Amino acid sequence: MRLFVAVRLSDEMREALLSAQNALFDRGVRGNFTPEENLHLTLAFIGDYPDAGPVLDTLEKVAFRPFALTLEGLGCFGDLWWAGLRGSAPLEALARRVRRALAEAEIPFDRKRFSPHVTLIRRAAGKLPGTELPPASMTVGSFSLMRSDRGRHGMIYTELGTRKAEPAAE
Ligand code: 2AM
């Protein structure tokens, strides 16, 4: 099983990202556009792991309060183009806690530095324009353990479990 831990995005956020993808397409950008239902923010990539049970038990120990997430800017890693998120201490803290919990449970994960992004296009061909992202924010009230399978027409992501935030502080 190929596993990763992610924040699933609100409908509003995914719609904003879809309209950014459409704007890029209209400007002639081509590539492998992430389908709207697959848009997500990865907190930790576990990769091949035999059993979701211990991972879910570990994620259950990660407590956090709801916090705001706001889109900010387009960027790229080579030909992978992404939407960025406004710098957020609670987001950084959540990723750190998830990763620390996985490490303590000796569940391996990709140790590359957390670099919050939502992948919009893989193998993008074109020049990254200065397109603005439509403004969009959401409250992160949970994160999920996801399984990734290669389907006939692209990746299929399945939620295996969710860890909800503690009630917001008064
Ligand atoms: P990406 O979108 O930048 O490729 C599922 O593959 C998710 O895990 C994607 O969000 C992917 O990020 C992320 N991920 C992080 N590290 C990865 C790795 N080493 N291999 C594959 N996916 C990785």
Coordinates of C-alpha atoms and ligand atoms in Angstrom, one line a residue:
M1 CA 0.0 0.0 0.0
R2 CA 1.3 3.4 -0.9
L3 CA 0.3 5.8 1.9
F4 CA 0.5 9.5 2.6
V5 CA -0.9 11.9 5.2
A6 CA -2.8 14.9 3.7
V7 CA -5.1 17.8 4.3
R8 CA -8.2 17.4 2.1
L9 CA -9.3 20.7 0.6
S10 CA -12.7 22.3 0.9
D11 CA -14.9 22.6 -2.2
E12 CA -14.3 26.3 -2.4
M13 CA -10.5 25.8 -2.3
R14 CA -10.7 23.1 -5.0
E15 CA -12.9 25.3 -7.2
A16 CA -10.4 28.2 -6.9
L17 CA -7.6 25.8 -7.9
L18 CA -9.6 24.4 -10.8
S19 CA -10.2 27.9 -12.1
A20 CA -6.4 28.5 -11.9
Q21 CA -5.8 25.3 -13.8
N22 CA -8.3 26.5 -16.5
A23 CA -6.6 29.9 -16.7
L24 CA -3.3 28.2 -17.3
F25 CA -4.8 25.9 -19.9
D26 CA -6.3 28.9 -21.7
R27 CA -2.8 30.4 -21.8
G28 CA -1.6 27.3 -23.7
V29 CA -0.1 25.4 -20.8
R30 CA -0.3 21.6 -21.3
G31 CA 0.6 18.8 -19.0
N32 CA -1.0 16.3 -16.6
F33 CA -3.5 18.4 -14.7
T34 CA -4.5 17.0 -11.3
P35 CA -8.2 16.1 -11.4
E36 CA -10.2 18.3 -9.0
E37 CA -11.1 15.5 -6.7
N38 CA -7.3 14.7 -6.2
L39 CA -6.2 18.1 -5.2
H40 CA -4.7 17.9 -1.7
L41 CA -1.9 19.2 0.6
T42 CA 0.5 16.5 1.7
L43 CA 1.9 16.6 5.2
A44 CA 4.0 13.5 5.1
F45 CA 4.7 10.9 2.4
I46 CA 5.0 7.4 3.8
G47 CA 5.2 5.4 0.6
D48 CA 4.9 1.6 0.6
Y49 CA 3.8 0.3 4.0
P50 CA 2.0 -3.0 4.7
D51 CA -0.6 -2.0 7.2
A52 CA -2.7 1.1 7.7
G53 CA -3.7 0.2 11.3
P54 CA -0.6 1.3 13.2
V55 CA -0.4 4.4 11.1
L56 CA -4.0 5.4 12.0
D57 CA -3.3 4.7 15.7
T58 CA -0.2 6.9 15.5
L59 CA -2.1 9.8 13.7
E60 CA -4.8 9.6 16.4
K61 CA -2.2 10.8 18.9
V62 CA -1.6 14.0 16.9
A63 CA -3.7 16.7 18.6
F64 CA -4.2 20.1 16.9
R65 CA -6.7 22.9 16.9
P66 CA -8.5 24.1 13.7
F67 CA -6.6 26.7 11.8
A68 CA -6.9 28.8 8.6
L69 CA -5.2 27.9 5.3
T70 CA -5.0 30.5 2.5
L71 CA -3.8 30.0 -1.1
E72 CA -0.8 32.2 -2.1
G73 CA 1.0 32.1 -5.3
L74 CA 2.0 29.7 -8.0
G75 CA 5.4 28.0 -8.0
C76 CA 7.2 25.0 -9.5
F77 CA 9.6 22.2 -8.8
G78 CA 11.0 21.7 -12.3
D79 CA 8.0 20.7 -14.5
L80 CA 5.7 20.1 -11.5
W81 CA 3.6 23.3 -10.9
W82 CA 1.9 24.0 -7.7
A83 CA -0.3 26.4 -5.8
G84 CA 1.4 27.6 -2.6
L85 CA -0.1 28.3 0.8
R86 CA 0.4 31.4 2.9
G87 CA 3.1 30.8 5.6
S88 CA 1.3 29.4 8.6
A89 CA 2.8 28.5 12.0
P90 CA -0.1 26.1 12.8
L91 CA 0.4 24.3 9.5
E92 CA 4.1 23.9 10.1
A93 CA 3.4 22.7 13.6
L94 CA 0.9 20.1 12.4
A95 CA 3.3 18.7 9.8
R96 CA 6.0 18.6 12.5
R97 CA 3.8 16.8 14.9
V98 CA 2.6 14.3 12.3
R99 CA 6.2 13.6 11.3
R100 CA 7.4 13.3 14.9
A101 CA 4.6 10.9 15.7
L102 CA 5.5 8.7 12.6
A103 CA 9.2 8.8 13.6
E104 CA 8.5 7.8 17.2
A105 CA 6.3 4.9 15.9
E106 CA 9.2 3.9 13.5
I107 CA 6.9 4.3 10.5
P108 CA 9.2 5.4 7.7
F109 CA 8.4 8.5 5.7
D110 CA 10.1 10.9 3.2
R111 CA 12.2 13.2 5.3
K112 CA 12.5 15.9 2.7
R113 CA 11.7 19.3 4.3
F114 CA 8.0 20.1 4.4
S115 CA 7.3 22.4 1.6
P116 CA 3.5 23.1 1.6
H117 CA 2.0 23.0 -1.9
V118 CA -0.9 21.6 -3.9
T119 CA 0.2 20.0 -7.1
L120 CA -1.7 21.4 -10.1
I121 CA 0.1 20.1 -13.1
R122 CA 2.8 17.4 -13.6
R123 CA 5.0 17.4 -16.6
A124 CA 3.9 20.9 -17.3
A125 CA 5.0 22.3 -20.7
G126 CA 5.1 26.1 -21.0
K127 CA 6.4 29.0 -19.1
L128 CA 5.0 29.6 -15.6
P129 CA 3.1 32.8 -16.0
G130 CA 2.5 35.4 -13.3
T131 CA -1.2 34.2 -13.1
E132 CA -2.8 35.1 -9.9
L133 CA -4.6 32.5 -7.9
P134 CA -8.1 33.4 -7.0
P135 CA -8.3 34.2 -3.3
A136 CA -9.4 31.2 -1.3
S137 CA -9.2 30.2 2.4
M138 CA -10.5 27.3 4.4
T139 CA -10.4 26.1 8.0
V140 CA -8.4 22.9 8.5
G141 CA -10.5 20.8 10.8
S142 CA -9.0 17.4 10.1
F143 CA -6.3 15.6 8.2
S144 CA -6.4 12.2 6.6
L145 CA -4.4 9.0 5.9
M146 CA -4.7 8.4 2.2
R147 CA -3.9 5.5 0.0
S148 CA -2.7 6.1 -3.5
D149 CA -3.3 3.6 -6.3
R150 CA -2.4 3.8 -9.9
G151 CA -5.7 3.6 -11.8
R152 CA -6.2 3.1 -15.5
H153 CA -6.8 6.8 -16.0
G154 CA -4.5 8.2 -13.3
M155 CA -4.0 8.2 -9.6
I156 CA -6.9 7.2 -7.3
Y157 CA -6.7 8.5 -3.8
T158 CA -8.8 6.8 -1.1
E159 CA -9.2 8.1 2.4
L160 CA -8.4 5.4 5.0
G161 CA -9.1 7.4 8.1
T162 CA -9.4 10.9 9.5
R163 CA -8.0 12.7 12.6
K164 CA -10.2 15.6 13.6
A165 CA -9.1 18.7 15.3
E166 CA -9.7 19.4 19.0
P167 CA -12.4 22.0 19.6
A168 CA -11.2 25.5 18.9
A169 CA -9.9 27.4 21.9
E170 CA -12.4 29.9 23.4
Ligands
2AM1 P1 3.7 16.0 -5.1 O1 2.3 16.4 -5.4 O2 4.6 17.2 -4.9 O3 4.3 14.9 -6.1 C1 1.0 11.5 -3.2 O4 2.0 11.0 -4.0 C2 1.4 12.8 -2.5 O5 2.6 12.6 -1.8 C3 1.7 13.9 -3.5 O6 1.1 15.1 -2.9 C4 3.2 14.0 -3.5 O7 3.7 15.3 -3.7 C5 3.5 13.6 -2.1 N1 4.9 13.1 -2.0 C6 5.8 13.6 -1.2 N2 7.0 13.0 -1.3 C7 6.8 12.0 -2.2 C8 7.7 11.0 -2.8 N3 8.9 10.8 -2.4 N4 7.1 10.2 -3.7 C9 5.8 10.4 -4.1 N5 5.0 11.3 -3.6 C10 5.5 12.1 -2.7

